[in-house]
Tab-separated table of C-alpha atoms in Angstrom:
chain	number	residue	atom	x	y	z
A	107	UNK	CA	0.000	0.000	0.000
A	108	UNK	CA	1.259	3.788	-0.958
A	109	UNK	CA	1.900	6.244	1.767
A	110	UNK	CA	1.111	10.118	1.735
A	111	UNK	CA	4.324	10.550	-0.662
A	112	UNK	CA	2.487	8.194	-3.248
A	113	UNK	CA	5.526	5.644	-3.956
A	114	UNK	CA	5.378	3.137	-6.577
A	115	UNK	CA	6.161	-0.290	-6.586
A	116	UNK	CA	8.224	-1.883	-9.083
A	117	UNK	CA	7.384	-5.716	-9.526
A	118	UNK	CA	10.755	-6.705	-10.699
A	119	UNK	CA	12.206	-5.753	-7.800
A	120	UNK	CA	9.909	-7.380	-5.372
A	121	UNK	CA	10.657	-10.424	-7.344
A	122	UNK	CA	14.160	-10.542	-7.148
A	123	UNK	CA	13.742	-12.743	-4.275
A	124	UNK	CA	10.253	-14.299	-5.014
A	125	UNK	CA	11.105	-17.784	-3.312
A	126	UNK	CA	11.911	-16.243	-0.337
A	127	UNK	CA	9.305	-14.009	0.313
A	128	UNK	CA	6.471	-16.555	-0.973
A	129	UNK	CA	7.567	-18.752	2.185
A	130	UNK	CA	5.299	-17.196	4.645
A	131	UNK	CA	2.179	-16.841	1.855
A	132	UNK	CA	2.197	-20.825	1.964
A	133	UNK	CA	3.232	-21.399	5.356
A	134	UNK	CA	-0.097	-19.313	5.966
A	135	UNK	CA	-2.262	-21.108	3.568
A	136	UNK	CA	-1.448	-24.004	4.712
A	137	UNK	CA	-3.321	-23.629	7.885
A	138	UNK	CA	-6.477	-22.389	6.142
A	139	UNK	CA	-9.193	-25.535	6.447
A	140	UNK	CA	-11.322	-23.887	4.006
A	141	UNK	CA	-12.521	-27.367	1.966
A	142	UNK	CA	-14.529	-26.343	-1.171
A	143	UNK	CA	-15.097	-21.854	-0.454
A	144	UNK	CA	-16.871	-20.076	-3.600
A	145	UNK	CA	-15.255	-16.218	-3.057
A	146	UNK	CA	-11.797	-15.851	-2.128
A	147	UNK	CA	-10.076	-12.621	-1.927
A	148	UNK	CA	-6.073	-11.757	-1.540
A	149	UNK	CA	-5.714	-8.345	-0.397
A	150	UNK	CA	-2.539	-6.918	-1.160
A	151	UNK	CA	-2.075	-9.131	-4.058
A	152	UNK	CA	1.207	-7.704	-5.712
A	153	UNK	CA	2.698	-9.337	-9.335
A	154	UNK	CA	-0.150	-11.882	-8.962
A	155	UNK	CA	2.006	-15.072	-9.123
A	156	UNK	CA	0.783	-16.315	-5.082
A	157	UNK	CA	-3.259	-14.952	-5.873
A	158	UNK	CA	-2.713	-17.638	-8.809
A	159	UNK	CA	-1.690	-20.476	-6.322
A	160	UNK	CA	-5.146	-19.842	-4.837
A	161	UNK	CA	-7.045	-21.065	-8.052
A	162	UNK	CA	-5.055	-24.285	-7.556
A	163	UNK	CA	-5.950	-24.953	-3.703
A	164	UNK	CA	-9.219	-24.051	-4.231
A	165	UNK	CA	-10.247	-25.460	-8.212
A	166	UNK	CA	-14.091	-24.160	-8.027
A	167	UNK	CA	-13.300	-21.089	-6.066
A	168	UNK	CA	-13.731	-17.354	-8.046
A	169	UNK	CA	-10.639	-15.476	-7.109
A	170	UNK	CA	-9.726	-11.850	-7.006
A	171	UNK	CA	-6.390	-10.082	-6.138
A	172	UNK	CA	-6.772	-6.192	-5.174
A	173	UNK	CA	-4.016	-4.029	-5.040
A	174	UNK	CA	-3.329	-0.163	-4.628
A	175	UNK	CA	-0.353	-0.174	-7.043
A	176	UNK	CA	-1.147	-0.344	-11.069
A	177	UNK	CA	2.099	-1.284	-11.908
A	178	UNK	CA	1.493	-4.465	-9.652
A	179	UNK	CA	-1.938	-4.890	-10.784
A	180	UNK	CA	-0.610	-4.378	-14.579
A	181	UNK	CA	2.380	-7.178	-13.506
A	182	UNK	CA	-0.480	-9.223	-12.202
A	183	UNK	CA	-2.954	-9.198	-15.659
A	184	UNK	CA	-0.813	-12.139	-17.200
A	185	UNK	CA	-1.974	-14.277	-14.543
A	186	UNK	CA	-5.694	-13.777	-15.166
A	187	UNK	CA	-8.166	-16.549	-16.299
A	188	UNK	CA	-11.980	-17.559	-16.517
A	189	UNK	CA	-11.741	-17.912	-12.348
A	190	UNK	CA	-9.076	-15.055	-11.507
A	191	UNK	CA	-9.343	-11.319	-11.807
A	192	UNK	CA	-7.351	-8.306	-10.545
A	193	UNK	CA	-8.308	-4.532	-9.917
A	194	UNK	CA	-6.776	-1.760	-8.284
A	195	UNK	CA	-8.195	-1.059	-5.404
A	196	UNK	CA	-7.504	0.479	-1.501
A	197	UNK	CA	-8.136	-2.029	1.309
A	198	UNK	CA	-9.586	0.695	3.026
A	199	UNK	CA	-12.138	1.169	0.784
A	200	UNK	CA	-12.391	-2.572	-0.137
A	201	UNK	CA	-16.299	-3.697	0.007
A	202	UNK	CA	-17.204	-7.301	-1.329
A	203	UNK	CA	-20.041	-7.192	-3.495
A	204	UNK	CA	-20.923	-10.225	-1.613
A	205	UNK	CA	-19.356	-12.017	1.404
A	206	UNK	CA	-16.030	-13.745	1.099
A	207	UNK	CA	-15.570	-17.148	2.271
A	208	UNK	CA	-11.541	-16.667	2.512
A	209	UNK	CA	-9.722	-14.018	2.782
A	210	UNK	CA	-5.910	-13.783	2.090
A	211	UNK	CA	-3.426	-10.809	2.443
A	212	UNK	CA	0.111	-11.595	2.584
A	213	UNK	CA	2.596	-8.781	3.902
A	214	UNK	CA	0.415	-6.145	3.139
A	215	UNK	CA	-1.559	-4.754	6.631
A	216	UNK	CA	1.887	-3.809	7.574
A	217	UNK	CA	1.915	-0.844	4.574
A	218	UNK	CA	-1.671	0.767	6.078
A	219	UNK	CA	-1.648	3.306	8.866
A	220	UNK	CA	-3.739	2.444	12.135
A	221	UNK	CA	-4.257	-1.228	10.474
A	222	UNK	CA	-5.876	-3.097	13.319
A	223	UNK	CA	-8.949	-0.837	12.955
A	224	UNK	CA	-9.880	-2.645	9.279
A	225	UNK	CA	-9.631	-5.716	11.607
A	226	UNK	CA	-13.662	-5.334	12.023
A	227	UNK	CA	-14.534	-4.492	8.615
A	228	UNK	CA	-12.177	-7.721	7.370
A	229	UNK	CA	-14.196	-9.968	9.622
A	230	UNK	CA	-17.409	-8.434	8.667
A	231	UNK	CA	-17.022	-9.050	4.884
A	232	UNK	CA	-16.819	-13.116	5.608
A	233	UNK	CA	-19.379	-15.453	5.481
A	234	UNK	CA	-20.306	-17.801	8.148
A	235	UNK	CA	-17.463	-19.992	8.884
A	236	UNK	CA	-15.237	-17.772	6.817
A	237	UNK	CA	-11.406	-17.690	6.845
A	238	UNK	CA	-9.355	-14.659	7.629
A	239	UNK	CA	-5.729	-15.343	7.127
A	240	UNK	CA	-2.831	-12.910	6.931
A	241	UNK	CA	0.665	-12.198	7.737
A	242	UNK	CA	2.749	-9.276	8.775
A	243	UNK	CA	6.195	-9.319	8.857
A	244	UNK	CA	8.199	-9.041	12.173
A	245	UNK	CA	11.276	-7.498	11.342
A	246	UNK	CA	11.705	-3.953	11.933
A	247	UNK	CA	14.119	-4.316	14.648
A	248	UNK	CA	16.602	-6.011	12.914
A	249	UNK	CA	19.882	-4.040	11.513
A	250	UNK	CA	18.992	-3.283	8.524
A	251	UNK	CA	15.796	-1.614	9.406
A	252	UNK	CA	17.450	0.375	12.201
A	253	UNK	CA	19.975	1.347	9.591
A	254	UNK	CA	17.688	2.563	7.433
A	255	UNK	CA	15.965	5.070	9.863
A	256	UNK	CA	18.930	6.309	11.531
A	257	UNK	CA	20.332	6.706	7.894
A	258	UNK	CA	16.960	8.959	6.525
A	259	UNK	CA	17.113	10.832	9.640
A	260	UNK	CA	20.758	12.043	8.558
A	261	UNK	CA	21.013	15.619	7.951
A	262	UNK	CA	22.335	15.173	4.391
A	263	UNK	CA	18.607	13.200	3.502
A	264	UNK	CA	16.295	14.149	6.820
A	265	UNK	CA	14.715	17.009	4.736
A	266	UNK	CA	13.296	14.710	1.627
A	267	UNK	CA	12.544	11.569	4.296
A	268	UNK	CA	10.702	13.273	6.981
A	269	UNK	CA	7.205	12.666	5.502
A	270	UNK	CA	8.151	8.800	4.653
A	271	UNK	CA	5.796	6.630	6.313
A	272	UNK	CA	7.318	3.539	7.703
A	273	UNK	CA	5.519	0.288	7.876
A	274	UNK	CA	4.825	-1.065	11.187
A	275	UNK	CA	3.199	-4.203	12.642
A	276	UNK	CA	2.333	-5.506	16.347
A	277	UNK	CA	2.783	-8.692	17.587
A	278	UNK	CA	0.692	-11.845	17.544
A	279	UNK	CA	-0.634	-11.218	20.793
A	280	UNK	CA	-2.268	-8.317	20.035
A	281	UNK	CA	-3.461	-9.565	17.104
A	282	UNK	CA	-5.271	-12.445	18.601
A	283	UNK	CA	-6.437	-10.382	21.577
A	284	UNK	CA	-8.401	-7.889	18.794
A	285	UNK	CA	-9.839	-10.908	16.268
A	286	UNK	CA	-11.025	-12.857	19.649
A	287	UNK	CA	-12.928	-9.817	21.059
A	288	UNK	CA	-14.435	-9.624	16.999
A	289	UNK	CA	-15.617	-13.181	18.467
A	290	UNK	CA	-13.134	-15.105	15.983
A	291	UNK	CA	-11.824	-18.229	16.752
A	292	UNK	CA	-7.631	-17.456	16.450
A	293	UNK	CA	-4.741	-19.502	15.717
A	294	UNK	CA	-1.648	-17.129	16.267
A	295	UNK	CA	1.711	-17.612	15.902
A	296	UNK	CA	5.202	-16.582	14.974
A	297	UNK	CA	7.608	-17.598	12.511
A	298	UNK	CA	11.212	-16.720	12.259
A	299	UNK	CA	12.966	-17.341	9.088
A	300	UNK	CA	16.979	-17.392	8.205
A	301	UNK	CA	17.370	-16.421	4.241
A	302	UNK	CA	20.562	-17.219	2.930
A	303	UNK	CA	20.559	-14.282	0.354
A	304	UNK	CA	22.779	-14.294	-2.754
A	305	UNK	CA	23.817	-12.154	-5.289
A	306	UNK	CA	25.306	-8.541	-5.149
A	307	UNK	CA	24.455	-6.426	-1.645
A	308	UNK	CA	21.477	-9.013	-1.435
A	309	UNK	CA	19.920	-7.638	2.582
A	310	UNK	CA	19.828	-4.437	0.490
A	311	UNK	CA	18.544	-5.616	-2.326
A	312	UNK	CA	16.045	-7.493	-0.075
A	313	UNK	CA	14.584	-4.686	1.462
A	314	UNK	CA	14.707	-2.411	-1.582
A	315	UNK	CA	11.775	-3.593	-2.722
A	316	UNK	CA	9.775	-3.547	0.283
A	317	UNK	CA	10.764	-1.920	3.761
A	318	UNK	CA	13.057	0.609	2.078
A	319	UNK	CA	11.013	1.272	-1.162
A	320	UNK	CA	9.672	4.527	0.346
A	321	UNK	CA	12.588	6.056	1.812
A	322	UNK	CA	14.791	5.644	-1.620
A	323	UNK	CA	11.791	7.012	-3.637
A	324	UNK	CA	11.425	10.023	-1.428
A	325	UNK	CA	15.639	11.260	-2.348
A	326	UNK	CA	15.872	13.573	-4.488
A	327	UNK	CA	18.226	13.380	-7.574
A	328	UNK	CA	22.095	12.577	-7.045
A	329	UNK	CA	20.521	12.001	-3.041
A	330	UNK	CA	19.711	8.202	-3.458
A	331	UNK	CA	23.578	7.392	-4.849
A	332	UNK	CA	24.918	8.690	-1.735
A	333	UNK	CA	22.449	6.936	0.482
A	334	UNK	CA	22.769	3.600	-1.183
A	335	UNK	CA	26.780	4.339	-0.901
């Protein structure tokens, strides 16, 4: 999801390390007993390539990816069939035309300010004995996220950073505390996983197309080079 400095996302990039990141998306589904659902939804669907993994767990199930970003919707279109379809569109705006019997949204609450408030509206769009599954990463302690802030707030970048929203998530425990008061039924729980990266500056390169994506759009010309450096 875009922030108030209206970023971009550029598919490629995201993909660079597309086995790594699709880890969690399956690790997710895989807990989902949803047996035959009709409506399934993936919120936050990005280049498409997991939404399309849906239409294969599910073989009768109508399918539809949403995301904020045209160029990932646009990435996404080659994935489309008879029991698939894409649109842009804001989660927080995002109204089923009829209720959803699972929805999906893999690393994308994270990108939406205040994001445990959509918690009710989520839950509300489901049918009876619906499925709400989705992930957050956990990771903004780590160095290279520290880095990163401590870096934009650097005099020499502080002035073109300082209205970059950061992504931010809480942990399971509050997360089960709000969907159990929504009267869900919660499985929580929290993952930790060790990529060995390859290829040139790869943690960079990693978070390049995610956690640092609005920071290095935000720097002005000549301004990224330096940061990068």
């Amino acid at each position: 999801m875009v922030g108030p400095l209206q970023a971009s996302w550029d598919p490629a990039t995201y993909l660079r390390y597309a086995d790594e990141r699709s880890r969690p998306f399956f690790d997710l589904l895989a807990r989902v007993g949803a047996d035959a659902p009709g409506r399934v939804a993936d919120l936050g669907c990005g280049p498409g390539r997991l939404t399309a993994a849906l239409t294969e767990r599910w073989p009768n199930a109508q399918v539809e990816g949403i995301d904020s970003s045209p160029d990932m919707i646009a990435a996404a279109a080659e994935h489309e069939s008879a029991r698939l379809a894409f649109r842009v569109a804001e989660v927080t705006r995002w109204a089923p035309e009829a209720p959803v019997d699972v929805i999906v949204s893999n690393a994308m609450l994270q990108w939406v300010p205040d994001h445990r408030a959509l918690l009710p509206s989520l839950v509300g769009a489901l049918a009876d004995d619906g499925w709400l599954a989705f992930q957050v990463p956990g990771n903004f302690g780590e160095p290279s996220h520290r880095l990163l802030r401590r870096l934009a707030a650097d005099p020499r970048f502080a002035e073109s950073t300082r209205d970059v929203e950061y992504p931010s998530a809480s942990d399971a425990e509050a997360y089960l505390t709000d969907l159990s008061t929504l009267g869900c039924s919660v499985e929580a729980w929290e993952t930790t996983y060790l990529h060995v990266l390859t290829g040139p500056d790869p943690v960079f390169g990693w978070i390049s197309g995610t956690g640092a994506r609005p920071v290095l759009q935000a720097l002005g010309e000549g301004q990224r080079e330096e940061f990068e450096a």
